[in-house]
Structure formats: C-alpha cells, structure tokens
Amino acid sequence: MAIEIQPPQRIPTRNAAPCFFLAGSIDDGQAETWQRAFVEALESSDCVILNPSRTRWNSRIEQRLSNPEFRGQVEWKLDGQEAADFILMCFAPGTKAPITLLELGLFAKSGKLLVCCPEGYWRRGNVEVICARYQIPAVARFQDLVDFARSQTQVKLKEEVRKVELASPSHQQNQ
C-alpha cells in the first residue's frame, strides 16, 4: 500500500519500499493535478510517495528566506529530493514550472531522475538537452512515468526478499 507524505510531515530517512519524490508543474494551481493522478495510480503498490503539493497553500505567500512558512516548504522539497530513491519530474504543457527547471539542474547528476516532458512544454528543447547530456531517462507520456514507478516497486521488493533469504540461517548453513 502506498504511503503519501506531504509537507510539513516528517520525511522518512530509510524505507524498505522505494521512495518517489514528485517534482513538476504546479504553477500556483494552474497545472493539471498530475501528482494526485500518480498517487491514485500507485495506491496499491508498496512505496512511499513524497508529494510537495499541499492541499492548502497560499500562493500569495511572501517568498523570502525570512518567511518561516515559505522557507519550510522549500527546505522540505530539497530534503525530500535528497532522501528519495527516485525523483520523478513532470513538465506539463501550458505551464512554465521555473522551480522544476531549477531542480532539474540541481539534481541532474544525482542518478535519481526520470523526466516526463511532453510536446507543448515551453522549454522542452532545454529539458531534452539536459537529459541527453546527463543521461537522464526521459519520457513523453505520463503513463510511462507511472509504469516506471510500478516496475521499481517490484525491483525493490525482490531485492528485499533476496536480502532476507541471504540472512536466513538455512542459507548460511548451505554456504
């Protein structure tokens, strides 16, 4: 069963299940609610989903370092991306997503990114160049992002089962 965590909830530091951070277009509520669709698509999967999109957020909040509410949101997002196994970025057509572009640059070398950037995103060419340069897997369909995440839940589950098997007394006796 998927566990969704939103700010200001505490971010878990270690997970047996894969942990996905949802980065991407929000544009003050003007973008599609792709994060909700992702959570619903993986609700029966064993995973942790870090969703920075708050149900109640004042988009007119003063964006200053000195504003504790704003700073807390930004730091939660950074902490979440650092803690996640995978950062899934979705650039929605018709949006600008400047913060997501910044995060793409910040985490390009992390090896954690999977990017969804369909036709119609205003800076698709820039995103494609960054992905090609840093060998970041990129897809054009949201469903491909969901399918990737589902496949990773199975990979992580198999790894955990294997660890348990290797640690079992019967396996150690056969060595």
PDB file of N, CA and C in Angstrom, residues 13 63 76 78-80 83 112 132-133 145 150-151 175:
ATOM      1  N   THR A  13      13.737   8.595   6.701  1.00  0.00           N
ATOM      2  CA  THR A  13      15.126   8.549   6.237  1.00  0.00           C
ATOM      3  C   THR A  13      15.480   7.227   5.574  1.00  0.00           C
ATOM      4  N   GLN A  63       7.633  35.195  -0.627  1.00  0.00           N
ATOM      5  CA  GLN A  63       8.716  34.244  -0.910  1.00  0.00           C
ATOM      6  C   GLN A  63      10.049  34.869  -0.526  1.00  0.00           C
ATOM      7  N   TRP A  76      11.691  21.480   2.805  1.00  0.00           N
ATOM      8  CA  TRP A  76      11.051  20.154   2.765  1.00  0.00           C
ATOM      9  C   TRP A  76      11.246  19.532   1.385  1.00  0.00           C
ATOM     10  N   LEU A  78      13.649  20.175  -0.832  1.00  0.00           N
ATOM     11  CA  LEU A  78      15.061  19.816  -1.013  1.00  0.00           C
ATOM     12  C   LEU A  78      15.406  18.559  -0.217  1.00  0.00           C
ATOM     13  N   ASP A  79      14.962  18.498   1.035  1.00  0.00           N
ATOM     14  CA  ASP A  79      15.205  17.311   1.865  1.00  0.00           C
ATOM     15  C   ASP A  79      14.562  16.073   1.235  1.00  0.00           C
ATOM     16  N   GLY A  80      13.358  16.236   0.710  1.00  0.00           N
ATOM     17  CA  GLY A  80      12.659  15.118   0.091  1.00  0.00           C
ATOM     18  C   GLY A  80      13.371  14.587  -1.134  1.00  0.00           C
ATOM     19  N   ALA A  83      16.390  12.661  -0.023  1.00  0.00           N
ATOM     20  CA  ALA A  83      16.071  11.398   0.641  1.00  0.00           C
ATOM     21  C   ALA A  83      15.480  10.351  -0.305  1.00  0.00           C
ATOM     22  N   LYS A 112      19.078   9.975  -9.921  1.00  0.00           N
ATOM     23  CA  LYS A 112      17.759   9.658  -9.369  1.00  0.00           C
ATOM     24  C   LYS A 112      16.604  10.083 -10.260  1.00  0.00           C
ATOM     25  N   ALA A 132      19.777  14.515 -22.185  1.00  0.00           N
ATOM     26  CA  ALA A 132      20.746  13.824 -23.041  1.00  0.00           C
ATOM     27  C   ALA A 132      22.164  13.967 -22.479  1.00  0.00           C
ATOM     28  N   ARG A 133      22.511  15.158 -22.085  1.00  0.00           N
ATOM     29  CA  ARG A 133      23.869  15.407 -21.586  1.00  0.00           C
ATOM     30  C   ARG A 133      24.184  14.589 -20.334  1.00  0.00           C
ATOM     31  N   LEU A 145       5.745   7.300 -16.903  1.00  0.00           N
ATOM     32  CA  LEU A 145       6.252   7.625 -15.569  1.00  0.00           C
ATOM     33  C   LEU A 145       5.637   6.682 -14.533  1.00  0.00           C
ATOM     34  N   ARG A 150       5.915   1.729 -11.021  1.00  0.00           N
ATOM     35  CA  ARG A 150       5.398   0.394 -10.674  1.00  0.00           C
ATOM     36  C   ARG A 150       6.491  -0.666 -10.815  1.00  0.00           C
ATOM     37  N   SER A 151       7.282  -0.565 -11.879  1.00  0.00           N
ATOM     38  CA  SER A 151       8.350  -1.553 -12.077  1.00  0.00           C
ATOM     39  C   SER A 151       9.381  -1.470 -10.963  1.00  0.00           C
ATOM     40  N   GLN A 175      26.230 -22.571   2.990  1.00  0.00           N
ATOM     41  CA  GLN A 175      27.441 -21.952   2.442  1.00  0.00           C
ATOM     42  C   GLN A 175      28.678 -22.713   2.794  1.00  0.00           C
TER      43      GLN A 175
END
